[in-house]
PDB file of C-alpha atoms and ligand atoms in Angstrom:
ATOM      1  CA  MET A   1      98.131  41.508 122.248  1.00 44.00           C
ATOM      2  CA  THR A   2     100.063  44.714 123.051  1.00 48.00           C
ATOM      3  CA  GLN A   3      99.084  46.851 126.061  1.00 47.00           C
ATOM      4  CA  LYS A   4      97.598  49.484 123.695  1.00 48.00           C
ATOM      5  CA  GLN A   5      95.485  46.828 121.899  1.00 47.00           C
ATOM      6  CA  VAL A   6      94.344  45.383 125.275  1.00 49.00           C
ATOM      7  CA  GLU A   7      93.292  48.923 126.368  1.00 64.00           C
ATOM      8  CA  HIS A   8      91.373  49.483 123.126  1.00 82.00           C
ATOM      9  CA  LYS A   9      89.321  46.364 122.723  1.00 91.00           C
ATOM     10  CA  LYS A  10      86.445  46.524 120.262  1.00 97.00           C
ATOM     11  CA  ILE A  11      83.324  48.256 121.527  1.00 98.00           C
ATOM     12  CA  ARG A  12      79.605  47.681 121.077  1.00 98.00           C
ATOM     13  CA  VAL A  13      77.961  50.948 119.990  1.00 98.00           C
ATOM     14  CA  GLY A  14      74.276  51.747 120.407  1.00 98.00           C
ATOM     15  CA  VAL A  15      72.364  54.245 118.271  1.00 98.00           C
ATOM     16  CA  LEU A  16      69.251  55.804 119.810  1.00 98.00           C
ATOM     17  CA  ALA A  17      66.478  54.564 117.520  1.00 98.00           C
ATOM     18  CA  LEU A  18      63.388  56.450 118.667  1.00 98.00           C
ATOM     19  CA  GLN A  19      63.241  58.712 115.592  1.00 97.00           C
ATOM     20  CA  GLY A  20      65.501  60.228 112.919  1.00 96.00           C
ATOM     21  CA  ALA A  21      68.556  59.067 110.969  1.00 94.00           C
ATOM     22  CA  PHE A  22      69.613  56.150 113.200  1.00 98.00           C
ATOM     23  CA  ALA A  23      69.873  53.489 110.444  1.00 98.00           C
ATOM     24  CA  GLU A  24      72.612  55.415 108.622  1.00 97.00           C
ATOM     25  CA  HIS A  25      74.737  55.583 111.780  1.00 98.00           C
ATOM     26  CA  ILE A  26      74.328  51.828 112.383  1.00 98.00           C
ATOM     27  CA  ILE A  27      75.368  51.014 108.804  1.00 97.00           C
ATOM     28  CA  LEU A  28      78.462  53.246 108.945  1.00 97.00           C
ATOM     29  CA  LEU A  29      79.540  52.137 112.442  1.00 98.00           C
ATOM     30  CA  ASN A  30      79.303  48.477 111.411  1.00 98.00           C
ATOM     31  CA  THR A  31      82.016  49.110 108.805  1.00 97.00           C
ATOM     32  CA  LEU A  32      84.581  50.114 111.478  1.00 97.00           C
ATOM     33  CA  PRO A  33      87.096  47.452 112.633  1.00 97.00           C
ATOM     34  CA  GLN A  34      87.065  48.851 116.201  1.00 97.00           C
ATOM     35  CA  VAL A  35      83.292  48.280 116.529  1.00 98.00           C
ATOM     36  CA  SER A  36      82.239  44.756 117.507  1.00 98.00           C
ATOM     37  CA  GLU A  37      78.603  45.561 116.718  1.00 98.00           C
ATOM     38  CA  ALA A  38      76.427  48.661 116.198  1.00 98.00           C
ATOM     39  CA  VAL A  39      72.816  48.189 117.301  1.00 98.00           C
ATOM     40  CA  ALA A  40      69.561  50.132 117.675  1.00 98.00           C
ATOM     41  CA  VAL A  41      68.734  51.192 121.245  1.00 98.00           C
ATOM     42  CA  ARG A  42      65.131  51.900 122.282  1.00 98.00           C
ATOM     43  CA  ASN A  43      64.896  51.206 126.023  1.00 98.00           C
ATOM     44  CA  ALA A  44      66.706  50.995 129.387  1.00 98.00           C
ATOM     45  CA  GLN A  45      67.615  47.336 128.954  1.00 97.00           C
ATOM     46  CA  GLU A  46      69.208  47.846 125.533  1.00 98.00           C
ATOM     47  CA  ILE A  47      71.112  51.012 126.522  1.00 98.00           C
ATOM     48  CA  ASN A  48      72.864  49.203 129.350  1.00 97.00           C
ATOM     49  CA  GLN A  49      74.224  46.631 126.903  1.00 98.00           C
ATOM     50  CA  VAL A  50      76.311  49.116 124.869  1.00 98.00           C
ATOM     51  CA  ASP A  51      79.725  50.688 125.569  1.00 98.00           C
ATOM     52  CA  ALA A  52      78.944  53.965 123.778  1.00 98.00           C
ATOM     53  CA  LEU A  53      75.881  55.730 122.379  1.00 99.00           C
ATOM     54  CA  VAL A  54      75.104  57.879 119.330  1.00 98.00           C
ATOM     55  CA  ILE A  55      72.035  60.152 119.416  1.00 98.00           C
ATOM     56  CA  PRO A  56      71.195  60.783 115.732  1.00 98.00           C
ATOM     57  CA  GLY A  57      69.731  63.682 113.803  1.00 96.00           C
ATOM     58  CA  GLY A  58      65.979  64.057 113.550  1.00 96.00           C
ATOM     59  CA  GLU A  59      63.676  66.191 115.664  1.00 94.00           C
ATOM     60  CA  SER A  60      65.009  66.738 119.205  1.00 94.00           C
ATOM     61  CA  THR A  61      61.577  67.557 120.657  1.00 93.00           C
ATOM     62  CA  THR A  62      60.078  64.370 119.159  1.00 95.00           C
ATOM     63  CA  MET A  63      62.890  62.171 120.473  1.00 97.00           C
ATOM     64  CA  ALA A  64      62.520  63.660 123.962  1.00 96.00           C
ATOM     65  CA  LEU A  65      58.743  63.175 123.892  1.00 96.00           C
ATOM     66  CA  ILE A  66      58.995  59.514 122.819  1.00 97.00           C
ATOM     67  CA  ALA A  67      61.672  58.815 125.444  1.00 97.00           C
ATOM     68  CA  GLU A  68      59.574  60.459 128.147  1.00 96.00           C
ATOM     69  CA  ARG A  69      56.295  58.763 127.196  1.00 97.00           C
ATOM     70  CA  SER A  70      57.978  55.336 127.026  1.00 97.00           C
ATOM     71  CA  GLY A  71      59.599  55.842 130.461  1.00 98.00           C
ATOM     72  CA  PHE A  72      63.077  55.666 128.870  1.00 98.00           C
ATOM     73  CA  TRP A  73      64.127  59.255 129.672  1.00 98.00           C
ATOM     74  CA  PRO A  74      65.615  58.608 133.191  1.00 98.00           C
ATOM     75  CA  ALA A  75      67.818  55.749 131.901  1.00 98.00           C
ATOM     76  CA  LEU A  76      68.947  57.943 128.996  1.00 98.00           C
ATOM     77  CA  GLN A  77      69.779  60.783 131.425  1.00 98.00           C
ATOM     78  CA  GLU A  78      71.753  58.387 133.606  1.00 98.00           C
ATOM     79  CA  TYR A  79      73.674  56.948 130.638  1.00 98.00           C
ATOM     80  CA  VAL A  80      74.857  60.255 129.152  1.00 98.00           C
ATOM     81  CA  ARG A  81      75.977  61.429 132.585  1.00 98.00           C
ATOM     82  CA  SER A  82      79.017  59.112 132.539  1.00 96.00           C
ATOM     83  CA  ARG A  83      79.131  56.988 129.366  1.00 98.00           C
ATOM     84  CA  PRO A  84      80.607  58.031 125.954  1.00 98.00           C
ATOM     85  CA  THR A  85      77.867  59.684 123.924  1.00 98.00           C
ATOM     86  CA  TRP A  86      77.875  61.541 120.578  1.00 98.00           C
ATOM     87  CA  GLY A  87      74.976  63.771 119.587  1.00 98.00           C
ATOM     88  CA  THR A  88      74.632  64.674 115.888  1.00 98.00           C
ATOM     89  CA  CYS A  89      72.394  67.673 115.074  1.00 97.00           C
ATOM     90  CA  ALA A  90      69.182  66.988 117.053  1.00 96.00           C
ATOM     91  CA  GLY A  91      71.323  64.730 119.262  1.00 98.00           C
ATOM     92  CA  MET A  92      73.663  67.632 120.021  1.00 98.00           C
ATOM     93  CA  ILE A  93      70.644  69.778 120.926  1.00 97.00           C
ATOM     94  CA  LEU A  94      69.583  67.158 123.471  1.00 97.00           C
ATOM     95  CA  LEU A  95      73.102  67.153 124.988  1.00 98.00           C
ATOM     96  CA  SER A  96      73.139  70.949 125.377  1.00 97.00           C
ATOM     97  CA  GLU A  97      72.304  72.849 128.606  1.00 96.00           C
ATOM     98  CA  CYS A  98      69.818  75.255 127.072  1.00 94.00           C
ATOM     99  CA  VAL A  99      68.273  76.354 123.793  1.00 93.00           C
ATOM    100  CA  THR A 100      68.108  79.979 122.751  1.00 86.00           C
ATOM    101  CA  SER A 101      66.230  81.270 119.777  1.00 72.00           C
ATOM    102  CA  GLY A 102      67.608  84.608 118.727  1.00 54.00           C
ATOM    103  CA  GLY A 103      69.024  85.206 122.182  1.00 53.00           C
ATOM    104  CA  THR A 104      65.910  84.393 124.187  1.00 60.00           C
ATOM    105  CA  LEU A 105      65.956  81.252 126.352  1.00 65.00           C
ATOM    106  CA  LYS A 106      63.413  78.638 125.303  1.00 65.00           C
ATOM    107  CA  GLY A 107      62.572  76.855 128.547  1.00 71.00           C
ATOM    108  CA  ASP A 108      60.149  74.359 127.041  1.00 75.00           C
ATOM    109  CA  GLN A 109      62.778  72.117 125.399  1.00 84.00           C
ATOM    110  CA  LYS A 110      63.483  68.867 127.355  1.00 92.00           C
ATOM    111  CA  LEU A 111      67.263  68.339 127.374  1.00 96.00           C
ATOM    112  CA  LEU A 112      69.751  65.759 128.658  1.00 98.00           C
ATOM    113  CA  GLY A 113      72.552  68.338 129.037  1.00 97.00           C
ATOM    114  CA  GLY A 114      76.252  67.643 129.650  1.00 98.00           C
ATOM    115  CA  LEU A 115      78.026  69.404 126.764  1.00 98.00           C
ATOM    116  CA  GLY A 116      78.250  72.716 128.654  1.00 98.00           C
ATOM    117  CA  ILE A 117      76.915  74.773 125.744  1.00 97.00           C
ATOM    118  CA  SER A 118      73.842  76.747 124.757  1.00 96.00           C
ATOM    119  CA  ILE A 119      72.343  75.966 121.375  1.00 95.00           C
ATOM    120  CA  LYS A 120      70.535  77.935 118.698  1.00 93.00           C
ATOM    121  CA  ARG A 121      68.136  75.576 116.882  1.00 92.00           C
ATOM    122  CA  ASN A 122      67.456  75.834 113.133  1.00 91.00           C
ATOM    123  CA  ALA A 123      70.225  78.428 112.956  1.00 92.00           C
ATOM    124  CA  PHE A 124      70.389  78.446 109.152  1.00 91.00           C
ATOM    125  CA  GLY A 125      66.634  78.451 108.520  1.00 86.00           C
ATOM    126  CA  THR A 126      64.410  75.765 107.064  1.00 84.00           C
ATOM    127  CA  GLN A 127      65.149  72.562 105.132  1.00 84.00           C
ATOM    128  CA  LYS A 128      65.723  74.508 101.904  1.00 86.00           C
ATOM    129  CA  GLU A 129      68.656  76.298 103.570  1.00 85.00           C
ATOM    130  CA  SER A 130      70.397  72.930 104.093  1.00 90.00           C
ATOM    131  CA  PHE A 131      73.950  72.797 102.706  1.00 94.00           C
ATOM    132  CA  GLU A 132      77.296  70.969 102.741  1.00 95.00           C
ATOM    133  CA  ALA A 133      80.424  72.701 104.089  1.00 95.00           C
ATOM    134  CA  GLY A 134      84.051  71.554 104.047  1.00 95.00           C
ATOM    135  CA  LEU A 135      85.197  71.534 107.685  1.00 96.00           C
ATOM    136  CA  HIS A 136      88.604  71.393 109.334  1.00 95.00           C
ATOM    137  CA  VAL A 137      87.978  69.037 112.306  1.00 94.00           C
ATOM    138  CA  GLU A 138      90.532  69.097 115.155  1.00 89.00           C
ATOM    139  CA  GLY A 139      91.998  65.653 115.821  1.00 91.00           C
ATOM    140  CA  LEU A 140      90.598  63.977 112.710  1.00 94.00           C
ATOM    141  CA  GLU A 141      92.757  61.521 110.776  1.00 91.00           C
ATOM    142  CA  ASN A 142      94.190  63.286 107.647  1.00 92.00           C
ATOM    143  CA  ALA A 143      92.763  66.537 109.069  1.00 86.00           C
ATOM    144  CA  GLU A 144      94.230  68.439 106.104  1.00 90.00           C
ATOM    145  CA  LYS A 145      91.471  66.781 104.010  1.00 94.00           C
ATOM    146  CA  LEU A 146      88.357  68.823 104.896  1.00 96.00           C
ATOM    147  CA  PHE A 147      85.439  66.819 106.305  1.00 97.00           C
ATOM    148  CA  PRO A 148      82.132  67.064 104.334  1.00 97.00           C
ATOM    149  CA  GLY A 149      79.795  68.654 106.875  1.00 97.00           C
ATOM    150  CA  VAL A 150      76.135  68.030 105.878  1.00 97.00           C
ATOM    151  CA  PHE A 151      73.896  70.626 107.578  1.00 97.00           C
ATOM    152  CA  ILE A 152      70.113  69.938 107.552  1.00 96.00           C
ATOM    153  CA  ARG A 153      67.912  72.356 109.535  1.00 93.00           C
ATOM    154  CA  ALA A 154      70.982  72.488 111.718  1.00 95.00           C
ATOM    155  CA  PRO A 155      71.640  74.156 115.074  1.00 95.00           C
ATOM    156  CA  VAL A 156      74.817  75.967 116.020  1.00 95.00           C
ATOM    157  CA  ILE A 157      76.554  76.450 119.358  1.00 96.00           C
ATOM    158  CA  ASP A 158      75.309  79.795 120.643  1.00 94.00           C
ATOM    159  CA  GLU A 159      77.672  80.015 123.626  1.00 95.00           C
ATOM    160  CA  ILE A 160      80.227  77.851 125.438  1.00 97.00           C
ATOM    161  CA  LEU A 161      79.036  77.935 129.053  1.00 97.00           C
ATOM    162  CA  GLU A 162      81.647  75.623 130.649  1.00 96.00           C
ATOM    163  CA  LYS A 163      84.743  77.228 129.139  1.00 95.00           C
ATOM    164  CA  ALA A 164      87.193  75.279 131.346  1.00 95.00           C
ATOM    165  CA  ASP A 165      86.601  71.892 129.738  1.00 96.00           C
ATOM    166  CA  VAL A 166      84.728  72.322 126.467  1.00 98.00           C
ATOM    167  CA  GLN A 167      86.989  71.866 123.413  1.00 97.00           C
ATOM    168  CA  ILE A 168      86.049  73.387 120.064  1.00 97.00           C
ATOM    169  CA  VAL A 169      86.280  70.623 117.418  1.00 97.00           C
ATOM    170  CA  ALA A 170      85.024  72.434 114.288  1.00 97.00           C
ATOM    171  CA  THR A 171      83.941  75.895 113.144  1.00 96.00           C
ATOM    172  CA  LEU A 172      82.507  77.270 109.880  1.00 96.00           C
ATOM    173  CA  GLN A 173      85.237  78.213 107.412  1.00 94.00           C
ATOM    174  CA  ARG A 174      83.151  81.002 105.817  1.00 95.00           C
ATOM    175  CA  ASP A 175      79.820  82.851 106.258  1.00 94.00           C
ATOM    176  CA  TYR A 176      76.674  80.815 105.480  1.00 92.00           C
ATOM    177  CA  GLY A 177      73.779  83.256 105.081  1.00 89.00           C
ATOM    178  CA  LYS A 178      73.570  85.272 108.291  1.00 89.00           C
ATOM    179  CA  THR A 179      75.697  82.678 110.184  1.00 92.00           C
ATOM    180  CA  PRO A 180      79.263  83.999 110.223  1.00 95.00           C
ATOM    181  CA  LYS A 181      82.611  82.328 109.600  1.00 96.00           C
ATOM    182  CA  GLY A 182      83.994  80.987 112.913  1.00 96.00           C
ATOM    183  CA  THR A 183      80.590  79.838 114.228  1.00 96.00           C
ATOM    184  CA  ILE A 184      81.172  76.720 116.333  1.00 97.00           C
ATOM    185  CA  VAL A 185      79.590  73.557 114.905  1.00 97.00           C
ATOM    186  CA  ALA A 186      81.259  70.783 116.926  1.00 98.00           C
ATOM    187  CA  VAL A 187      82.499  70.505 120.512  1.00 98.00           C
ATOM    188  CA  LYS A 188      83.833  67.865 122.879  1.00 98.00           C
ATOM    189  CA  ARG A 189      83.571  67.750 126.680  1.00 98.00           C
ATOM    190  CA  GLY A 190      85.011  64.726 128.493  1.00 97.00           C
ATOM    191  CA  HIS A 191      83.024  61.689 127.340  1.00 98.00           C
ATOM    192  CA  LEU A 192      80.607  63.755 125.233  1.00 98.00           C
ATOM    193  CA  LEU A 193      80.848  64.863 121.579  1.00 98.00           C
ATOM    194  CA  GLY A 194      78.410  67.124 119.737  1.00 98.00           C
ATOM    195  CA  THR A 195      78.306  67.883 115.997  1.00 98.00           C
ATOM    196  CA  ALA A 196      75.748  70.140 114.309  1.00 98.00           C
ATOM    197  CA  PHE A 197      76.261  68.209 111.065  1.00 98.00           C
ATOM    198  CA  HIS A 198      75.477  64.669 109.851  1.00 97.00           C
ATOM    199  CA  PRO A 199      78.576  62.503 109.270  1.00 97.00           C
ATOM    200  CA  GLU A 200      76.296  59.466 108.879  1.00 95.00           C
ATOM    201  CA  LEU A 201      75.003  60.946 105.602  1.00 95.00           C
ATOM    202  CA  THR A 202      78.467  60.927 104.006  1.00 95.00           C
ATOM    203  CA  HIS A 203      80.828  58.134 102.916  1.00 93.00           C
ATOM    204  CA  ASP A 204      83.563  59.609 105.129  1.00 96.00           C
ATOM    205  CA  SER A 205      83.858  57.521 108.306  1.00 97.00           C
ATOM    206  CA  ARG A 206      86.531  59.686 109.982  1.00 97.00           C
ATOM    207  CA  MET A 207      84.123  61.366 112.448  1.00 98.00           C
ATOM    208  CA  HIS A 208      82.783  57.945 113.463  1.00 98.00           C
ATOM    209  CA  GLN A 209      86.363  56.696 113.900  1.00 97.00           C
ATOM    210  CA  PHE A 210      87.090  59.826 115.978  1.00 97.00           C
ATOM    211  CA  PHE A 211      84.140  59.074 118.291  1.00 98.00           C
ATOM    212  CA  VAL A 212      84.919  55.351 118.623  1.00 98.00           C
ATOM    213  CA  GLN A 213      88.548  56.116 119.545  1.00 97.00           C
ATOM    214  CA  MET A 214      87.403  58.792 122.024  1.00 97.00           C
ATOM    215  CA  ALA A 215      85.013  56.256 123.586  1.00 98.00           C
ATOM    216  CA  GLN A 216      87.676  53.550 123.782  1.00 97.00           C
ATOM    217  CA  GLU A 217      90.117  55.929 125.468  1.00 96.00           C
ATOM    218  CA  TRP A 218      87.428  57.023 127.949  1.00 96.00           C
ATOM    219  CA  ILE A 219      86.530  53.411 128.778  1.00 96.00           C
ATOM    220  CA  ALA A 220      90.205  52.448 129.145  1.00 94.00           C
ATOM    221  CA  SER A 221      90.781  55.272 131.654  1.00 93.00           C
ATOM    222  CA  HIS A 222      87.523  55.055 133.710  1.00 92.00           C
TER     223      HIS A 222
HETATM  224  N1  LIG B   1      68.809  67.504 111.164  1.00 86.40           N
HETATM  225  C1  LIG B   1      68.399  67.644 112.442  1.00 86.40           C
HETATM  226  O1  LIG B   1      68.680  66.832 113.344  1.00 86.40           O
HETATM  227  C2  LIG B   1      67.515  68.835 112.686  1.00 86.40           C
HETATM  228  C3  LIG B   1      67.366  69.232 114.123  1.00 86.40           C
HETATM  229  C4  LIG B   1      66.001  69.844 114.371  1.00 86.40           C
HETATM  230  N2  LIG B   1      65.831  71.042 113.546  1.00 86.40           N
HETATM  231  C5  LIG B   1      65.801  70.188 115.860  1.00 86.40           C
HETATM  232  O2  LIG B   1      65.818  71.365 116.178  1.00 86.40           O
HETATM  233  O3  LIG B   1      65.665  69.276 116.664  1.00 86.40           O
END
């Protein structure tokens, strides 16, 4: 095997399976050649058996409550501190530092943090305001082909707090309701990735490939 192949051996990816759209992530990840296995993760023992973690869409407050009540929260906090983790929608909320709602800080939301951003939950309104938007995603394979961003009761990044090392990965290409063109909907910070949209609900696996490659590179260099 070449040096590059040795550095990027296949990885075992866990998907947090406490609530939300975890099955769709597992199905899509299991189609990728660079993934040895994608599995559901529900406790401290299972999380320590995966090389990278996806926190799916769903309800962020519900996921946090289940993790706390089952005693899983400390292990989850420890994992995301140093291991490759991707939060989609509710998952990105959990990886944010704080949640604002129309500018006011909502201190009651339990968060894992790490992405160095503040989040506005339900930024586009209720379920009926859900939509699909073509997105230009930095670093995606065939980036000239827009990625189908599925937004369901989605948050947006309200502010980048750690400007030195947070990279903008995707922004809205036009206004959506009161949410203006240029609003940030995906960011990357070290071993962490956050997307406000749901790649697992599309047949386009490029975002999952992007995360797996990011995780492999992180593992190879740490
Ligand atoms: N599709 C989703 O994950 C919705 C996120 C949810 N509205 C929350 O604030 O946690």
